[in-house]
Amino acid sequence: MEAFLQHLLNGLLLGGTYALLGIGLTLIFGLMNVVNFAHGEFYTLGAYLTFAAASLLRVNFVLAIAVAILGGSLLGALCERVLLRPLRGESIDTTMLVMIGLWIATQNGELLAWGGVAKSIPHPFPTAPIVIGPVSVAPLRLFVLAAVLVLIAGSHVLIHRTRLGVAMRATFQDRETAALMGIDVGGIHTLTFAFGSGLAAAAGALLGPIFLVYPSMGDLAALKAFSVVILGGLGNFAGATLGGVILGIAEELGAGYVSSGYRDAVGFVIIILVLLVRPSGLFARAGRVG
Amino acid sequence: MRRWVLTWIAPTSLALVIVSAGVAQQDPIKIGVIAPLSGPVAASGNYVRMGAEIARDWINARGGVHGRRVALLVEDNKSDPKEAAGAAEKLIARDQVPVLMGAWGSSMTLAAMPKLEEYGVPMVVETSSAASITKRGNPWVFRISPPSEMEALGLEKYLGALGIRQADFMAVNTDWGRGAVTAFGDMLRRHNAGIGAVEFMDQAATDMNAQLTKIRGAGGDTLFLTTSVEQITLVLKQAQELRVARRIITTGGSSSPSQLVKQAGAAAEDSYHIVFFMPWFPEAMPDPNLAKAFVDEWTRRGNPFEGLTEGFRGHDGIATIAEAIRIASRAEPQAIREALWKVSLMGLNGPIKFEKDGPAGRESGQSRPSIFLVQIKGGKAALPAFLRK
Amino acid sequence: MQHGVARRSAIVLLAGLLLTTPFWLPNPYHLHILIMAGIFSILALSLNLLLGYTGLLSLGHAAFFGIGAYTSALLALKAEWPFVAGFVAAVMLAGGSGYAIGRLALRLRGAYFVLVTISFAGVASLVSVNWMELTNGPLGLPGIPAAEVAGFVFRTKRAVYYLVLAVAGLAYLVCRRLVRSRMGRAFVALRENEALAASVGVDGARHLGLATVISAGMAGGAGSLYAHYTRFVSPEVFLFSYTVTMVIMVVAGGKGTLAGPIVGAVIFTILPEALREATSWQWQMLLYGVLLILTLLFLPRGIVPALTAWRDRR
C-alpha cells in the first residue's frame, strides 16, 4: 500500500511534466498542423538558457526561467518566419521534414556550443524531501507542478477568453474567412508558433533543474509530448493535461507492477488502445480533423 | 531522355565523385579511433579521445615509433552500432589504418567486430565490458577494459568489509547493464548474499522513480547501479527524494565521482564507485609518476578534471597499440596482431598484458586490469575507510 | 520515335553503369555505401507507396524493417532455414503486421495514424529488447550466415552488391507496376479525396489495406537483406532514426514519383559519408541538418519533381 501511494504520487508528478510538454505542442501540432519534430529542441533551448542565466550569469531562478521563455518564443517566431512561412501551402510532410532538419541541426549545434557533458541547473529549493505519511516528494517538484497548473490555466484563458485567442482559432479553422474578417493571418501563424515554442522552453526551464541538461534531452521529451497531445485530442489544453496525467500514472504503475523494461511500452499500448476505441483522442471535440 | 539523365545519373555520379575525392596521406603511422563523439554518451567518447590525443603527443614527442610519427584518425560512431560498423569499414577500407581502438559501448564494439574479421585488422577495446566481446572467437579483438565478471571478482575481496547481505540491482537495459547484473549477481550468490529487486531503465530515461520505489520496498541493504554518469546522477538525486536509504555501488568505471559530486551534490555522499583510474590520488596508482604526469597534462590542456576517469582509457589504448607497433617493427595488421600478444606494458591503470580468452584456436586477447573502489566522502572522492591505512 | 530510342539508350546506359560499378569502384568501403544505398532504396520505395501514393504518413516503418531482419535472422540461426525461405518469411511476417496497421488506417487519419505507427514501432522495439529468450535482448544476434541462393554464397561485397541491386530492381518494378495499374490510380484517388473516390466505387478499405501489406512486406525484405549482409542484428534496427532517414529520402527525393525515393536514398546515404570526408565530426550532422532544410526550402516538392519541372520549362 505504501508503495502504491508513492507510485501514484510519482505518476501524478510525472504526469504534470508530461502535460507541460504537451500543451506547447498541442498548439503547434494540434492547431497549426505542423508535425513539429523540433519541439524537443525548444525544450532543450529553454533548459540551456536557464542554465546560462542561473549558473553563468547568476540571475534569480525565476528570472532565469522568464529569460528562457522569452528566448524560446523569439526563436520560435524566427523559425516560423524563416522556415515555415515560405512553405505555407506545401504538404504536411514537407514542413515535417524541415522541422526534422531543424531538429538535427540544432541538436548538433548545441553539442558544438555546450559540449556533451550534462549540466545541472542550480535552484533555490531545499533538496531534502517533504515527507507526508508514507510518501515523500521533493519541494522542487511541487513548485514545478504548481507552475505547470498556472501555465496551463493561463494558456487556456488566452486561447478561449481573449480576442487574440479567438483570432488564433479562427485562423486555423478557416483561413480565408479569417483573412476576410481583417485578421492578420501571417502574424497569427508567427504568434502561435512563438507561443507554443515558448511553452516548450518553459517546460525545459522547469524540468531542467529536476533532471539534467544535455544536447539530446529533447528527444524523449518530444516523443512524450506527441503522445500526450494525441491522447488528449489535438488543440485541447484540458485534454493534454489529463492525457499527461494518465500517461504518467500508467507508466509509473506499469514499471512498478509489470516490468520496468516495458515501462515505455505501457504508454504506447495505451495510445494504440485509446485510438482504437476513440479514433480522435480521449477528449476531442467532435468535428476536429488532424 | 534528358529527364532520365537528370533524375538518375546526374545525382548518382555527382555524389560518387564527392566520395571519391580526397587522397590519403602515407607518411605517419595511422591509428583508427572509433568513439561516440555525438549522441547521448558524447561526453564519455570525447574524454577517451582527449586521453588518446595525450598519448599520441607523448609518443610523438619521444620521436614516434621507429622514427615515424603517430597520427590518430578519429571517427564518430554517433552512439549508434550501425554507425560504429560504418566507421570501422571507412577507417579500414578507405583510410587503410592497420589497427583500431574503439568503440566505447559494448553494442558499438560488437557491431564493429565482424569488420575486423572481414578485413583482418586488430582492434584494442578500451571501454566495453560485455563478456561476449572476447567469447565470440574473434581473434582480432584485444581488450584492456575489464568484463563485468572481472569487475565483480575485483569487488569480491571487499565483500567482508562492506557486509552485503541482500543486494538490489538497477541497470541500463543494454548488454552492458544486463551483463553486470548477471556477473555481480553470480558473485554475490557465491557468498550467500540475497538478490532482491532487479530493475532496468531505458538508455534515455530520466525519471526512475518507479524503479526506485520498487527497490525501496524490496528491503535490501545495497543497490548496485550500472549505467552512464548522467543516469547515475539522476538515480542518486531521485533516490534521495524518495528516501531510498541504501549503500549504492556503481559499476563499469564510467561513473566519474567528481562529476557526481558537482551535479548530484549531497545525494552522492557516501556512495561507492568502482573505477579503473584514481586521478584524485595518483600516488596510489600502480605507476604513480605516469599517473601524476597524465593528470598534470590533462589539466594543463584545460580538459575537465571529471573526465579523467574515462580519459585514461584513451591513453592506455593508444599506448598499447604503439607498443605493439614497436614490437612488430612494421605497421601491418597481421604483424600488429601478433605483436599485441607480446605486449607487456605499464599503463595508467596498471600492467597491460593479454591472455587468451574465448573458443580454442580463435581466442581474443584479454588483459587483467586493476580495479579500485572509491567512496564519496565530504564532497570528495576518497579511499573507503576499510582501505585507508 | 526519336524520344523512345533516346530513352531506351538511357536505360541501357544506366543499367550498364549499375552492373559494372564493382569493377570501376573496387574499394570495399565505397561498395559498402552503395549496398546500404540499395537497401535504403528498397525501404524508401516501400515507404513511398504509403506516403507518396496513398498519403498515409507512417512513422513506424522501421518496425517492418526490424521485424524482417529479426525473422530472417532467427529462422537462419535457430531453425537453420535457407536464406530464400527466410527472406520470404520475413516479407510475409512484415506484410502481416502491415495488414494489422492497415486495418487501423481505415479508422485513423493524419496525426492519429502517425502516432499509432510510432507507438507500434515503439512496442516492437521494446519487445526486441526485453524478450531475452527469443531475441537475445540487447545482446543482439551475431553470426547470421551470409545469404545463399542455389548453392551460391553471397560472401563478398561484390556479390552482395548484385544481390541488393537485383532485389532493389525488383522492388522498383513492383512499385512501377502497381502505381501504373488501376490500383495505383485508386491509391492516388484516395489520397486526393477519399469521399469522392468512394463515391465512384473505389473500395478504400481494400486498397489501403493492400498498400500497407505490400509496403510493409518490401520493408521486411530489406530487413532480411540487411541481416544477412551485416551478419549481426540488434534492437537498434527498430530505432526511430531509421524511420526518419527513410522519410528524409522519400520526401527530399520526391514523394509520389518512382525515381524520387531511389535518388533520395542514394543521395542521403552518400551525404553523411561525404560530410565525413569533407569536414570534422563536430560539423557533420549540423551540416546534414542545414543541407536538408535548404533542400526543402528551395525544392519543397523534392529533388526529382524539381528536376522534372526544370526540364519541362526548357
Coordinates of C-alpha atoms in Angstrom, one line a residue, chain B residues 1-318:
Chain B
M1 CA 15.9 11.3 -72.3
R2 CA 17.2 14.4 -70.6
R3 CA 14.9 13.7 -67.8
W4 CA 16.4 10.3 -67.4
V5 CA 19.9 11.6 -67.3
L6 CA 18.9 14.3 -64.9
T7 CA 16.9 12.3 -62.4
W8 CA 19.0 9.3 -62.3
I9 CA 22.6 9.5 -63.5
A10 CA 23.5 13.1 -62.6
P11 CA 22.8 13.0 -58.9
T12 CA 24.3 9.5 -58.5
S13 CA 27.5 10.3 -60.3
L14 CA 27.9 13.6 -58.6
A15 CA 27.6 12.0 -55.2
L16 CA 30.1 9.3 -56.1
V17 CA 32.6 12.0 -57.2
I18 CA 32.2 13.7 -53.8
V19 CA 33.1 10.5 -52.0
S20 CA 36.0 9.5 -54.2
A21 CA 37.6 12.9 -53.7
G22 CA 40.4 13.4 -51.2
V23 CA 43.6 11.4 -51.2
A24 CA 45.0 9.7 -48.1
Q25 CA 48.5 10.6 -46.8
Q26 CA 51.1 7.9 -46.4
D27 CA 53.7 9.2 -44.0
P28 CA 52.7 8.9 -40.3
I29 CA 51.5 5.6 -38.8
K30 CA 47.8 5.8 -38.8
I31 CA 45.7 4.5 -35.8
G32 CA 41.9 4.5 -36.3
V33 CA 39.8 5.5 -33.3
I34 CA 36.1 4.9 -33.1
A35 CA 34.3 6.7 -30.3
P36 CA 30.9 8.2 -29.5
L37 CA 31.6 11.9 -30.1
S38 CA 28.0 12.8 -30.5
G39 CA 24.7 11.4 -29.3
P40 CA 23.7 10.5 -25.7
V41 CA 27.2 9.4 -24.5
A42 CA 29.1 12.1 -26.4
A43 CA 30.8 13.3 -23.2
S44 CA 32.5 10.0 -22.4
G45 CA 33.6 9.5 -26.0
N46 CA 35.2 12.9 -26.1
Y47 CA 37.1 12.2 -22.9
V48 CA 38.5 9.0 -24.4
R49 CA 39.5 11.0 -27.5
M50 CA 41.3 13.6 -25.3
G51 CA 43.2 10.8 -23.5
A52 CA 44.2 9.3 -26.8
E53 CA 45.5 12.6 -28.0
I54 CA 47.7 13.0 -25.0
A55 CA 49.2 9.5 -25.6
R56 CA 49.8 10.4 -29.3
D57 CA 51.5 13.7 -28.4
W58 CA 53.7 12.0 -25.8
I59 CA 54.7 9.3 -28.2
N60 CA 55.5 11.8 -31.0
A61 CA 57.4 14.0 -28.5
R62 CA 59.6 11.0 -27.8
G63 CA 60.3 10.6 -31.5
G64 CA 57.4 8.5 -32.6
V65 CA 57.6 4.7 -33.2
H66 CA 60.7 3.6 -35.1
G67 CA 61.1 7.2 -36.2
R68 CA 57.6 7.5 -37.7
R69 CA 55.1 9.9 -36.2
V70 CA 51.8 8.5 -35.0
A71 CA 48.5 10.0 -36.3
L72 CA 45.0 9.4 -35.0
L73 CA 42.1 9.1 -37.4
V74 CA 39.1 9.7 -35.2
E75 CA 35.6 8.7 -36.3
D76 CA 32.3 9.4 -34.6
N77 CA 30.1 6.4 -34.1
K78 CA 27.2 8.7 -33.0
S79 CA 26.5 6.3 -30.1
D80 CA 24.9 4.0 -32.7
P81 CA 26.0 0.5 -33.6
K82 CA 25.3 0.8 -37.3
E83 CA 27.5 3.9 -37.4
A84 CA 30.2 2.0 -35.5
A85 CA 30.3 -0.7 -38.2
G86 CA 30.3 2.0 -40.9
A87 CA 33.1 3.9 -39.2
A88 CA 35.2 0.7 -38.9
E89 CA 34.6 0.0 -42.6
K90 CA 35.6 3.5 -43.5
L91 CA 38.8 3.5 -41.4
I92 CA 39.9 0.1 -42.7
A93 CA 38.9 0.1 -46.3
R94 CA 39.1 3.8 -47.1
D95 CA 41.9 5.1 -44.9
Q96 CA 43.8 1.8 -44.7
V97 CA 44.5 2.0 -41.0
P98 CA 46.4 -1.1 -39.8
V99 CA 44.9 -1.1 -36.3
L100 CA 41.9 0.4 -34.5
M101 CA 40.9 1.4 -31.0
G102 CA 37.2 1.5 -30.0
A103 CA 34.3 1.6 -29.8
W104 CA 33.4 2.6 -26.2
G105 CA 29.9 1.0 -25.8
S106 CA 29.6 -2.8 -25.9
S107 CA 26.9 -2.8 -28.6
M108 CA 29.0 -0.5 -30.8
T109 CA 32.1 -2.7 -30.3
L110 CA 30.1 -5.8 -31.1
A111 CA 28.7 -4.2 -34.3
A112 CA 32.2 -3.2 -35.4
M113 CA 33.8 -6.7 -34.7
P114 CA 32.6 -8.5 -37.9
K115 CA 34.5 -5.9 -39.9
L116 CA 37.8 -6.8 -38.1
E117 CA 37.4 -10.4 -39.2
E118 CA 36.4 -9.5 -42.7
Y119 CA 39.4 -7.3 -43.3
G120 CA 41.8 -8.9 -40.8
V121 CA 42.6 -5.8 -38.7
P122 CA 43.1 -5.9 -34.9
M123 CA 41.2 -3.6 -32.5
V124 CA 42.1 -2.7 -28.9
V125 CA 38.9 -2.4 -26.9
E126 CA 39.3 0.3 -24.3
T127 CA 36.0 0.6 -22.5
S128 CA 33.3 -2.1 -23.4
S129 CA 32.6 -4.6 -20.7
A130 CA 30.1 -7.1 -22.2
A131 CA 31.5 -10.6 -21.6
S132 CA 30.6 -11.7 -25.2
I133 CA 33.2 -9.5 -26.8
T134 CA 36.1 -11.8 -26.0
K135 CA 34.0 -15.0 -26.0
R136 CA 32.9 -14.9 -29.6
G137 CA 36.0 -16.3 -31.1
N138 CA 37.1 -13.2 -32.8
P139 CA 40.9 -13.3 -32.9
W140 CA 41.3 -9.7 -33.8
V141 CA 39.9 -8.3 -30.5
F142 CA 42.2 -7.3 -27.7
R143 CA 40.5 -5.8 -24.6
I144 CA 42.2 -3.8 -21.9
S145 CA 39.0 -2.9 -20.0
P146 CA 37.6 -5.5 -17.6
P147 CA 34.5 -7.5 -18.5
S148 CA 31.8 -7.4 -15.8
E149 CA 32.9 -10.8 -14.4
M150 CA 36.4 -9.5 -13.7
E151 CA 35.0 -6.4 -12.1
A152 CA 32.8 -8.5 -9.8
L153 CA 35.9 -10.5 -8.9
G154 CA 37.7 -7.3 -8.1
L155 CA 35.0 -6.3 -5.7
E156 CA 34.9 -9.8 -4.1
K157 CA 37.8 -9.1 -1.7
Y158 CA 35.9 -6.1 -0.2
L159 CA 32.7 -8.0 0.4
G160 CA 33.5 -8.8 4.1
A161 CA 34.3 -5.2 4.8
L162 CA 31.2 -4.0 3.0
G163 CA 29.0 -6.6 4.7
I164 CA 26.4 -7.0 1.9
R165 CA 23.5 -9.3 3.0
Q166 CA 20.9 -8.5 0.3
A167 CA 21.5 -6.5 -2.8
D168 CA 19.2 -4.9 -5.4
F169 CA 20.1 -4.1 -8.9
M170 CA 19.3 -1.2 -11.2
A171 CA 20.9 -1.2 -14.7
V172 CA 20.6 0.3 -18.1
N173 CA 18.7 -2.1 -20.4
T174 CA 21.7 -2.9 -22.7
D175 CA 24.1 -5.8 -22.9
W176 CA 26.4 -3.9 -20.5
G177 CA 23.7 -3.4 -17.9
R178 CA 22.3 -6.9 -18.2
G179 CA 25.8 -8.4 -18.2
A180 CA 26.7 -6.5 -15.0
V181 CA 23.6 -7.7 -13.2
T182 CA 24.4 -11.4 -14.1
A183 CA 28.1 -11.1 -13.2
F184 CA 27.7 -9.3 -9.8
G185 CA 24.6 -11.4 -9.0
D186 CA 26.6 -14.6 -9.5
M187 CA 29.4 -13.3 -7.4
L188 CA 27.1 -12.3 -4.6
R189 CA 25.2 -15.6 -4.7
R190 CA 28.5 -17.5 -4.2
H191 CA 28.9 -15.6 -1.0
N192 CA 25.3 -16.4 0.1
A193 CA 24.1 -12.8 -0.3
G194 CA 20.4 -12.4 -1.3
I195 CA 19.3 -10.8 -4.5
G196 CA 16.2 -8.6 -4.2
A197 CA 14.8 -6.4 -7.0
V198 CA 16.3 -6.3 -10.4
E199 CA 15.2 -3.2 -12.3
F200 CA 16.1 -1.9 -15.8
M201 CA 15.9 1.5 -17.3
D202 CA 15.9 2.7 -20.9
Q203 CA 19.1 4.4 -22.0
A204 CA 17.4 7.7 -22.5
A205 CA 15.1 7.6 -19.4
T206 CA 15.2 10.5 -17.0
D207 CA 12.6 9.5 -14.4
M208 CA 13.5 6.5 -12.4
N209 CA 11.1 7.0 -9.5
A210 CA 9.0 3.9 -10.4
Q211 CA 12.1 1.6 -10.2
L212 CA 13.4 3.3 -7.1
T213 CA 10.0 3.0 -5.3
K214 CA 10.1 -0.7 -6.0
I215 CA 13.6 -1.0 -4.8
R216 CA 12.7 0.9 -1.6
G217 CA 10.1 -1.8 -0.9
A218 CA 12.5 -4.7 -1.6
G219 CA 14.4 -4.2 1.6
G220 CA 18.0 -4.9 0.6
D221 CA 21.0 -3.1 2.1
T222 CA 22.9 -2.4 -1.1
L223 CA 22.0 -1.1 -4.5
F224 CA 24.2 -2.0 -7.5
L225 CA 23.9 0.6 -10.2
T226 CA 25.2 0.2 -13.7
T227 CA 24.7 3.0 -16.2
S228 CA 26.2 6.2 -17.6
V229 CA 27.2 9.0 -15.3
E230 CA 24.2 11.1 -16.4
Q231 CA 21.7 8.4 -15.3
I232 CA 23.7 7.7 -12.1
T233 CA 23.3 11.4 -11.3
L234 CA 19.6 11.2 -11.8
V235 CA 19.2 8.0 -9.8
L236 CA 21.2 9.4 -6.9
K237 CA 19.1 12.6 -6.8
Q238 CA 15.8 10.7 -7.1
A239 CA 16.8 8.1 -4.5
Q240 CA 17.4 11.0 -2.1
E241 CA 14.0 12.4 -2.9
L242 CA 12.3 9.1 -2.3
R243 CA 14.4 8.4 0.8
V244 CA 15.9 5.1 -0.5
A245 CA 18.4 4.5 2.2
R246 CA 20.9 2.2 0.7
R247 CA 24.5 1.7 0.2
I248 CA 24.9 2.5 -3.5
I249 CA 27.8 0.9 -5.5
T250 CA 28.2 1.9 -9.2
T251 CA 29.9 -0.5 -11.6
G252 CA 31.5 -0.1 -15.0
G253 CA 34.1 2.6 -14.2
S254 CA 32.2 5.3 -16.1
S255 CA 30.6 6.9 -13.0
S256 CA 33.1 9.9 -12.8
P257 CA 32.8 10.6 -9.0
S258 CA 34.0 14.2 -9.5
Q259 CA 31.1 14.9 -11.8
L260 CA 28.7 13.3 -9.4
V261 CA 29.9 15.5 -6.6
K262 CA 29.3 18.5 -8.8
Q263 CA 25.9 17.6 -10.1
A264 CA 24.2 15.4 -7.5
G265 CA 25.7 17.2 -4.5
A266 CA 24.7 15.8 -1.2
A267 CA 22.8 12.9 -2.9
A268 CA 26.2 11.5 -4.0
E269 CA 27.5 11.4 -0.4
D270 CA 28.7 8.0 0.8
S271 CA 28.1 6.3 -2.5
Y272 CA 30.8 3.8 -3.6
H273 CA 32.2 3.6 -7.1
I274 CA 34.2 1.0 -9.0
V275 CA 36.8 2.9 -11.0
F276 CA 39.9 1.9 -13.1
F277 CA 41.8 5.1 -12.5
M278 CA 42.1 7.4 -9.5
P279 CA 43.1 10.9 -10.5
W280 CA 42.5 12.2 -7.0
F281 CA 45.4 10.3 -5.6
P282 CA 47.8 9.4 -8.4
E283 CA 50.3 8.3 -5.9
A284 CA 48.1 5.3 -5.1
M285 CA 48.2 4.1 -8.7
P286 CA 50.5 1.3 -9.9
D287 CA 52.7 3.7 -11.7
P288 CA 52.5 7.0 -9.6
N289 CA 54.8 9.0 -11.9
L290 CA 52.9 8.2 -15.0
A291 CA 49.6 8.8 -13.4
K292 CA 50.8 12.2 -12.0
A293 CA 52.2 13.3 -15.4
F294 CA 48.9 12.3 -17.1
V295 CA 46.7 14.2 -14.6
D296 CA 49.0 17.3 -14.9
E297 CA 49.0 17.2 -18.7
W298 CA 45.2 16.7 -18.7
T299 CA 44.7 19.8 -16.5
R300 CA 47.3 21.8 -18.4
R301 CA 45.2 21.3 -21.6
G302 CA 42.1 22.6 -19.9
N303 CA 40.3 19.3 -20.1
P304 CA 37.7 18.9 -17.4
F305 CA 39.0 17.1 -14.3
E306 CA 35.9 14.9 -14.1
G307 CA 36.7 13.4 -17.5
L308 CA 39.9 11.7 -16.2
T309 CA 38.3 8.5 -15.0
E310 CA 37.2 8.0 -18.7
G311 CA 40.1 9.7 -20.5
F312 CA 42.8 7.4 -19.1
R313 CA 41.3 4.6 -21.3
G314 CA 42.2 6.5 -24.4
H315 CA 45.8 6.9 -23.2
D316 CA 46.2 3.2 -22.3
G317 CA 44.6 2.0 -25.6
I318 CA 46.9 4.1 -27.8

